Short mmCIF file of C-alpha atoms in Angstrom, two decimals:
data_model
loop_
_atom_site.label_atom_id
_atom_site.label_comp_id
_atom_site.label_asym_id
_atom_site.label_seq_id
_atom_site.Cartn_x
_atom_site.Cartn_y
_atom_site.Cartn_z
CA MET A 1153 94.57 112.12 112.56
CA SER A 1154 94.61 114.26 115.96
CA GLU A 1155 94.34 118.25 115.96
CA ASP A 1156 98.16 117.92 115.76
CA ASP A 1157 98.22 115.12 113.19
CA ALA A 1158 101.67 114.92 112.11
CA GLY A 1159 103.90 112.57 114.48
CA SER A 1160 106.19 109.71 114.52
CA ASP A 1161 105.62 106.25 113.79
CA GLY A 1162 108.13 104.22 116.09
CA GLY A 1163 107.61 101.13 114.19
CA ALA A 1164 108.65 102.47 110.65
CA ASP A 1165 112.21 103.03 109.77
CA ALA A 1166 114.13 106.37 110.05
CA SER A 1167 113.86 107.17 106.33
CA ALA A 1168 110.44 107.57 106.83
CA ARG A 1169 110.47 110.09 109.60
CA GLU A 1170 109.98 113.52 107.25
CA VAL A 1171 107.31 111.82 105.60
CA ARG A 1172 105.36 111.01 108.71
CA GLN A 1173 105.11 114.77 109.28
CA ARG A 1174 102.79 115.14 106.47
CA LYS A 1175 99.04 115.25 106.37
CA ILE A 1176 97.88 113.56 103.44
CA ILE A 1177 94.06 113.08 102.23
CA HIS A 1178 93.19 110.83 99.56
CA VAL A 1179 89.81 111.82 98.07
CA ASP A 1180 87.96 109.28 96.01
CA MET A 1181 84.20 109.81 94.61
CA ASP A 1182 81.66 107.33 94.86
CA ALA A 1183 80.87 105.42 91.90
CA PHE A 1184 81.68 108.62 90.00
CA PHE A 1185 80.29 108.15 86.31
CA ALA A 1186 77.38 106.41 87.45
CA SER A 1187 76.51 108.64 90.41
CA VAL A 1188 76.58 111.64 87.79
CA GLU A 1189 74.09 109.77 85.66
CA GLN A 1190 71.83 109.11 88.59
CA ARG A 1191 72.12 112.68 89.66
CA ASP A 1192 71.10 113.97 86.37
CA ASN A 1193 68.24 111.30 85.68
CA PRO A 1194 65.99 110.99 88.64
CA GLU A 1195 64.65 107.66 87.05
CA LEU A 1196 68.16 106.15 87.43
CA ARG A 1197 68.27 106.60 91.15
CA GLY A 1198 68.27 103.54 93.38
CA LYS A 1199 68.60 101.35 90.58
CA PRO A 1200 71.65 99.22 88.82
CA VAL A 1201 73.35 101.28 86.41
CA ALA A 1202 76.24 100.64 84.25
CA VAL A 1203 78.16 103.39 82.06
CA GLY A 1204 79.06 101.95 79.00
CA GLY A 1205 78.00 100.11 75.82
CA SER A 1206 75.32 97.48 75.68
CA SER A 1207 76.49 95.75 72.72
CA GLY A 1208 77.79 92.25 72.37
CA ARG A 1209 81.37 93.53 72.48
CA GLY A 1210 80.54 96.56 74.89
CA VAL A 1211 82.41 96.99 78.00
CA VAL A 1212 81.27 98.33 81.49
CA ALA A 1213 83.29 101.41 82.16
CA ALA A 1214 81.67 102.06 85.67
CA ALA A 1215 78.75 100.71 87.47
CA SER A 1216 76.54 102.12 90.39
CA TYR A 1217 76.36 100.61 93.82
CA GLU A 1218 72.98 99.26 93.10
CA ALA A 1219 74.72 97.02 90.35
CA ARG A 1220 77.88 96.23 92.21
CA ARG A 1221 75.68 94.19 94.60
CA PHE A 1222 75.19 91.82 91.75
CA GLY A 1223 78.61 91.32 90.84
CA VAL A 1224 78.95 93.95 88.01
CA LYS A 1225 82.39 96.04 87.96
CA SER A 1226 84.22 98.09 85.53
CA ALA A 1227 86.02 96.47 82.43
CA MET A 1228 83.33 93.54 82.70
CA PRO A 1229 82.33 92.49 79.31
CA SER A 1230 78.58 93.89 79.06
CA VAL A 1231 76.90 90.71 78.05
CA THR A 1232 78.57 89.39 81.09
CA ALA A 1233 77.26 92.30 83.45
CA LYS A 1234 73.81 91.72 81.88
CA ARG A 1235 73.80 87.99 82.89
CA LYS A 1236 74.78 88.85 86.45
CA CYS A 1237 72.19 91.38 86.80
CA PRO A 1238 69.19 91.18 84.47
CA ASP A 1239 67.69 94.51 85.20
CA LEU A 1240 71.01 96.26 84.50
CA ILE A 1241 70.28 99.58 82.83
CA PHE A 1242 73.02 100.77 80.40
CA VAL A 1243 73.79 104.44 79.67
CA LYS A 1244 76.27 105.93 77.32
CA SER A 1245 79.29 107.74 78.76
CA ARG A 1246 78.94 111.66 78.85
CA PHE A 1247 82.37 112.65 79.48
CA ASP A 1248 81.66 116.50 79.03
CA ALA A 1249 79.30 115.97 82.26
CA TYR A 1250 82.09 113.96 84.33
CA ARG A 1251 84.67 116.32 83.45
CA GLU A 1252 82.59 119.32 84.43
CA ALA A 1253 81.87 117.70 87.87
CA SER A 1254 85.39 116.82 88.16
CA GLU A 1255 86.31 120.37 87.58
CA GLN A 1256 84.03 121.59 90.31
CA ILE A 1257 85.63 119.11 92.66
CA ARG A 1258 89.33 119.99 91.86
CA ALA A 1259 88.49 123.56 92.50
CA ILE A 1260 87.09 122.65 96.05
CA PHE A 1261 90.59 120.84 96.52
CA ARG A 1262 92.27 124.09 95.28
CA HIS A 1263 90.37 126.30 97.97
CA HIS A 1264 92.33 124.48 100.63
CA THR A 1265 95.94 123.42 98.80
CA ASP A 1266 97.81 123.64 95.74
CA LEU A 1267 99.54 120.26 96.55
CA VAL A 1268 96.80 118.27 94.55
CA GLU A 1269 97.87 115.10 92.78
CA PRO A 1270 94.96 114.21 90.41
CA LEU A 1271 94.69 110.40 89.76
CA SER A 1272 91.87 110.33 87.54
CA LEU A 1273 88.76 112.43 87.16
CA ASP A 1274 87.43 111.19 90.28
CA GLU A 1275 90.12 110.78 92.69
CA ALA A 1276 93.18 112.61 93.78
CA TYR A 1277 95.92 113.03 96.82
CA LEU A 1278 96.01 116.25 98.64
CA ASP A 1279 98.90 117.14 100.99
CA VAL A 1280 97.47 119.54 103.51
CA THR A 1281 100.29 119.81 105.82
CA GLN A 1282 100.35 123.63 105.22
CA ASN A 1283 96.76 124.15 104.05
CA LYS A 1284 95.45 127.91 102.71
CA LEU A 1285 92.90 128.02 105.67
CA GLY A 1286 95.56 127.35 108.44
CA ILE A 1287 93.49 124.54 109.98
CA PRO A 1288 95.62 122.28 112.04
CA SER A 1289 93.62 119.27 111.67
CA ALA A 1290 93.79 117.14 108.12
CA THR A 1291 90.31 115.11 109.59
CA ARG A 1292 88.44 118.58 109.60
CA VAL A 1293 90.06 119.42 106.36
CA ALA A 1294 88.80 116.14 104.71
CA GLU A 1295 85.23 116.68 106.55
CA MET A 1296 85.01 120.37 104.78
CA ILE A 1297 85.99 118.93 101.52
CA ARG A 1298 83.40 116.10 101.61
CA GLN A 1299 80.46 118.45 102.64
CA GLU A 1300 81.68 120.94 99.91
CA ILE A 1301 81.68 118.46 97.52
CA ARG A 1302 78.15 117.42 98.46
CA ALA A 1303 76.87 120.93 98.61
CA LYS A 1304 78.06 121.99 95.29
CA THR A 1305 77.77 118.82 93.06
CA ARG A 1306 75.36 116.95 94.83
CA LEU A 1307 77.67 113.70 94.62
CA THR A 1308 79.36 112.14 97.53
CA ALA A 1309 82.98 111.36 98.23
CA SER A 1310 85.01 109.11 100.54
CA ALA A 1311 88.27 110.08 102.13
CA GLY A 1312 91.10 108.56 103.80
CA VAL A 1313 93.55 110.63 106.19
CA SER A 1314 96.90 109.71 107.07
CA TYR A 1315 100.66 110.59 107.11
CA ASN A 1316 101.50 109.12 103.84
CA LYS A 1317 99.87 108.33 100.51
CA PHE A 1318 99.68 104.43 100.47
CA LEU A 1319 97.78 104.59 104.10
CA ALA A 1320 95.47 107.51 103.01
CA LYS A 1321 94.55 105.58 99.87
CA LEU A 1322 93.71 102.41 101.76
CA ALA A 1323 91.72 104.41 104.32
CA SER A 1324 89.77 106.20 101.25
CA ASP A 1325 88.54 102.54 100.82
CA GLN A 1326 87.95 101.46 104.23
CA ASN A 1327 84.37 103.27 104.64
CA LYS A 1328 83.25 103.40 101.13
CA PRO A 1329 80.61 104.92 100.15
CA ASP A 1330 80.31 108.22 101.55
CA GLY A 1331 82.67 107.47 104.40
CA LEU A 1332 85.90 108.76 106.21
CA CYS A 1333 88.68 106.91 107.75
CA VAL A 1334 91.52 107.97 109.64
CA ILE A 1335 94.89 106.27 110.31
CA ARG A 1336 96.98 108.36 112.89
CA PRO A 1337 100.74 108.29 113.24
CA GLY A 1338 101.44 104.87 115.11
CA GLU A 1339 98.77 103.30 113.70
CA GLY A 1340 99.93 102.74 110.35
CA ALA A 1341 101.58 99.51 110.74
CA ALA A 1342 99.03 97.70 112.87
CA PHE A 1343 96.22 98.82 110.42
CA VAL A 1344 97.92 97.33 107.39
CA GLN A 1345 98.57 94.12 109.19
CA THR A 1346 94.91 93.57 109.86
CA LEU A 1347 94.16 93.67 105.95
CA PRO A 1348 93.57 91.07 103.85
CA ILE A 1349 96.50 90.60 101.54
CA ARG A 1350 94.11 91.56 98.12
CA ARG A 1351 93.66 94.99 99.72
CA PHE A 1352 97.32 95.84 99.13
CA HIS A 1353 97.52 97.85 95.51
CA GLY A 1354 99.30 95.55 92.86
CA VAL A 1355 98.40 92.12 94.23
CA GLY A 1356 95.67 90.90 91.93
CA PRO A 1357 93.87 87.52 92.30
CA ARG A 1358 96.95 85.69 90.83
CA GLY A 1359 99.22 87.23 93.40
CA GLU A 1360 96.78 86.45 96.35
CA GLU A 1361 96.85 82.79 95.16
CA LYS A 1362 100.64 82.44 95.08
CA MET A 1363 100.96 84.25 98.35
CA ALA A 1364 98.23 81.83 99.94
CA ARG A 1365 100.43 78.95 98.70
CA LEU A 1366 103.25 80.57 100.41
CA GLY A 1367 100.96 80.81 103.81
CA ILE A 1368 100.42 84.74 103.30
CA ALA A 1369 96.84 85.64 103.94
CA THR A 1370 97.25 89.01 105.72
CA GLY A 1371 99.36 91.92 106.20
CA ALA A 1372 100.70 90.53 109.30
CA ASP A 1373 101.78 87.46 107.31
CA LEU A 1374 103.53 89.49 105.08
CA ALA A 1375 105.06 91.78 107.68
CA ALA A 1376 106.72 88.62 109.11
CA LYS A 1377 108.83 87.94 105.86
CA ASP A 1378 112.12 89.62 105.47
CA ARG A 1379 113.23 91.44 102.51
CA ALA A 1380 115.73 88.60 101.22
CA TRP A 1381 112.75 86.05 101.29
CA LEU A 1382 110.40 88.49 99.60
CA ALA A 1383 113.12 89.19 97.00
CA GLN A 1384 113.29 85.42 96.26
CA HIS A 1385 109.82 84.97 95.50
CA PHE A 1386 108.58 88.17 94.36
CA GLY A 1387 111.77 89.64 92.71
CA SER A 1388 111.86 93.57 92.75
CA PHE A 1389 108.33 93.62 93.65
CA GLY A 1390 109.04 92.14 97.23
CA GLU A 1391 110.83 95.54 97.94
CA TYR A 1392 107.30 97.34 97.64
CA LEU A 1393 105.67 94.49 99.43
CA TYR A 1394 108.23 94.58 102.65
CA ARG A 1395 107.47 98.57 102.86
CA ALA A 1396 103.80 98.28 102.27
CA ALA A 1397 103.29 95.72 104.82
CA ARG A 1398 105.15 98.14 107.54
CA GLY A 1399 103.01 101.12 106.22
CA ILE A 1400 105.92 102.74 104.76
CA ASP A 1401 105.56 105.16 101.84
CA ASN A 1402 107.92 108.10 101.08
CA ARG A 1403 106.40 109.43 97.99
CA PRO A 1404 105.25 113.10 98.30
CA VAL A 1405 102.07 114.63 96.60
CA ARG A 1406 103.04 115.54 93.08
CA SER A 1407 100.95 118.44 91.79
CA ASN A 1408 102.88 118.73 88.39
CA ARG A 1409 102.45 115.18 87.74
CA ILE A 1410 102.95 114.64 83.79
CA ARG A 1411 101.53 111.69 81.99
CA LYS A 1412 104.27 109.93 79.98
CA SER A 1413 101.67 107.37 78.69
CA VAL A 1414 98.09 106.30 78.52
CA GLY A 1415 97.28 102.80 78.98
CA GLY A 1416 95.37 99.98 80.95
CA GLU A 1417 96.18 96.52 82.05
CA ARG A 1418 93.82 93.72 83.26
CA THR A 1419 94.84 90.85 86.05
CA PHE A 1420 92.90 87.86 85.50
CA SER A 1421 91.07 85.66 88.32
CA VAL A 1422 91.73 82.67 86.01
CA ASP A 1423 95.22 82.39 83.77
CA ARG A 1424 94.32 82.74 80.03
CA HIS A 1425 96.32 80.87 77.37
CA GLY A 1426 94.00 80.36 74.40
CA ALA A 1427 94.55 82.34 71.34
CA GLU A 1428 90.96 83.29 70.81
CA GLU A 1429 90.62 83.93 74.53
CA LEU A 1430 93.56 86.47 74.24
CA ARG A 1431 92.55 88.00 71.07
CA THR A 1432 89.07 88.83 72.71
CA THR A 1433 90.60 90.01 75.82
CA LEU A 1434 92.92 92.41 73.85
CA ALA A 1435 89.71 93.72 72.08
CA GLU A 1436 88.09 94.58 75.34
CA ILE A 1437 91.41 96.22 76.67
CA VAL A 1438 91.51 98.31 73.52
CA GLU A 1439 87.92 99.65 73.94
CA ILE A 1440 88.66 100.96 77.50
CA VAL A 1441 92.16 102.38 76.67
CA TRP A 1442 91.15 104.28 73.51
CA GLU A 1443 88.29 105.74 75.49
CA ARG A 1444 90.93 107.27 77.89
CA ILE A 1445 93.22 108.37 75.36
CA GLU A 1446 90.21 110.24 73.67
CA ARG A 1447 89.38 111.63 77.14
CA ALA A 1448 93.15 112.83 77.36
CA GLN A 1449 93.11 114.16 73.91
CA ALA A 1450 96.47 111.99 73.89
CA ARG A 1451 98.42 111.60 70.48
CA GLY A 1452 101.33 109.02 70.33
CA ARG A 1453 103.60 107.17 67.97
CA THR A 1454 104.23 103.69 69.97
CA VAL A 1455 101.82 100.99 70.98
CA THR A 1456 103.28 98.36 73.71
CA LEU A 1457 101.98 95.14 74.56
CA LYS A 1458 102.45 94.05 77.98
CA LEU A 1459 102.17 90.35 79.44
CA LYS A 1460 102.87 88.89 82.55
CA TYR A 1461 103.06 84.88 82.61
CA ASN A 1462 101.75 82.81 85.40
CA ASP A 1463 105.11 82.40 86.68
CA PHE A 1464 105.17 86.35 87.01
CA GLN A 1465 107.78 86.66 84.28
CA LEU A 1466 107.03 90.20 82.65
CA MET A 1467 107.30 90.59 78.79
CA THR A 1468 106.70 93.71 76.60
CA ARG A 1469 106.82 94.14 73.09
CA ALA A 1470 106.18 97.58 71.16
CA ARG A 1471 105.70 98.81 67.64
CA SER A 1472 106.74 102.49 66.90
CA LEU A 1473 105.55 104.54 63.77
CA PRO A 1474 107.24 107.51 62.26
CA ARG A 1475 103.74 109.38 62.69
CA ASN A 1476 100.93 109.20 65.54
CA VAL A 1477 98.75 106.41 65.64
CA GLU A 1478 95.63 107.44 63.39
CA GLY A 1479 92.54 106.35 65.37
CA LYS A 1480 91.31 103.48 67.27
CA GLU A 1481 91.33 101.12 64.29
CA GLU A 1482 95.07 101.48 63.85
CA PHE A 1483 95.78 101.36 67.51
CA ALA A 1484 93.87 98.11 67.74
CA ALA A 1485 95.55 96.60 64.59
CA LEU A 1486 98.97 97.40 66.10
CA GLY A 1487 98.43 95.63 69.38
CA HIS A 1488 96.91 92.61 67.58
CA GLU A 1489 99.75 92.49 65.15
CA ILE A 1490 102.10 92.40 68.24
CA LEU A 1491 99.94 89.59 70.02
CA GLU A 1492 99.89 87.48 66.69
CA SER A 1493 103.42 87.75 66.43
CA LEU A 1494 103.73 86.18 69.87
CA LEU A 1495 101.31 83.32 69.41
CA PRO A 1496 101.12 80.68 70.63
CA LEU A 1497 102.47 81.58 73.82
CA PRO A 1498 104.68 79.32 75.85
CA ARG A 1499 102.79 79.37 78.86
CA PRO A 1500 99.23 80.93 80.31
CA ILE A 1501 99.38 84.71 81.44
CA ARG A 1502 97.85 86.45 84.26
CA LEU A 1503 97.75 89.78 83.17
CA MET A 1504 97.71 91.74 79.97
CA GLY A 1505 97.74 95.31 79.29
CA LEU A 1506 98.34 97.78 76.28
CA THR A 1507 99.88 101.31 76.34
CA LEU A 1508 100.29 104.64 73.81
CA SER A 1509 103.27 106.36 74.55
CA ASN A 1510 105.70 108.91 72.90
CA LEU A 1511 103.04 111.27 73.67
CA GLU A 1512 102.52 114.42 71.84
CA ARG A 1513 100.58 117.44 73.57
CA ASP A 1514 97.33 118.45 72.07
CA GLY A 1515 97.03 121.92 72.86
CA GLU A 1516 98.11 123.19 76.50
CA GLU A 1517 99.98 120.61 78.92
CA GLU A 1518 96.34 120.53 81.07
CA ALA A 1519 94.63 118.95 78.20
CA LEU A 1520 96.98 116.07 78.25
CA ARG A 1521 96.73 115.54 81.92
CA ARG A 1522 93.09 116.55 82.55
CA ASP A 1523 92.39 113.03 83.58
CA GLY A 1524 95.39 112.97 85.83
CA LYS A 1525 96.91 109.60 86.06
CA THR A 1526 100.69 108.91 84.78
CA GLY A 1527 100.94 105.42 83.15
CA GLN A 1528 99.24 102.28 83.34
CA LEU A 1529 95.68 102.33 84.99
CA SER A 1530 94.34 99.32 86.21
CA LEU A 1531 91.19 98.07 84.28
CA LEU A 1532 89.71 95.96 87.22
#
């Protein structure tokens, strides 16, 4: 953004005018968990590192950029990761260390603004329209934040700067790692239209394939479709796609966002249907989601299984207890019990998710929302 980085974007509709006056930064730490491990252990620097279990049923929680070059990514079964990268080094997660670094980073954010919306330990939105240091340029604020993070934590962060959250998040991913990207007023719609459709949040591999069949490969292709056409082919998701293709996002940065559930979902590159394959997939999701539940110190009574069929029809089934779920084993058992009641499935699925809800606070509110993000977290 320029020094007067609020302004109007003539291509967007009037309802977004007030939002366009905002100055939003999205900060995303680079390979956060793995980078903390490499920072604290010099022997790991420059080597392919995966945080997570290396056992046969282990799952990669995070991967260094050196590992990502081999195709290793989070939520990948450890055996698959090792096959892709034989020299991969597995390290056990140390959430106390990640949380300590995250708290240092959030203190830097709060030095500039109180309007901070954490999405997880390693990323957040900041509204710096009226920032504490009175700096008129959001770009300058983002540069200062990145410099302070590097100086105080010895870690790198990428940042996106724009006039709404959707664009700022896209921008933060544009020049990773250790990069900065600015989308100025008037540039949002044009920027979005140059992107491949897979860059749109919420569009997974199967969604990309469906769009390809419909002749949509880029944001420009999507922007050429009207609301009625998108609703016909994508249901309620069509409204999101319509606005996203035009760079429109009216959501404010919410510093008091409180988690209502803890969960995760996984979109598959190839549809899944076989009973054993589905059981294995659910077991992998349980491992990742339970780790998140423990990090959030969350306790809840309801387990919900989410399935999305290959025709995009969504189905959820839940089991509630009169008390809190007692440990990972019961959480997994409830999830598998729901799945077994649905087998055999009538057709293949493209997505599976599992959530714990009806949460109780464990101590202060901050303990529950320490990890930031509300609702479902993508596993991929």
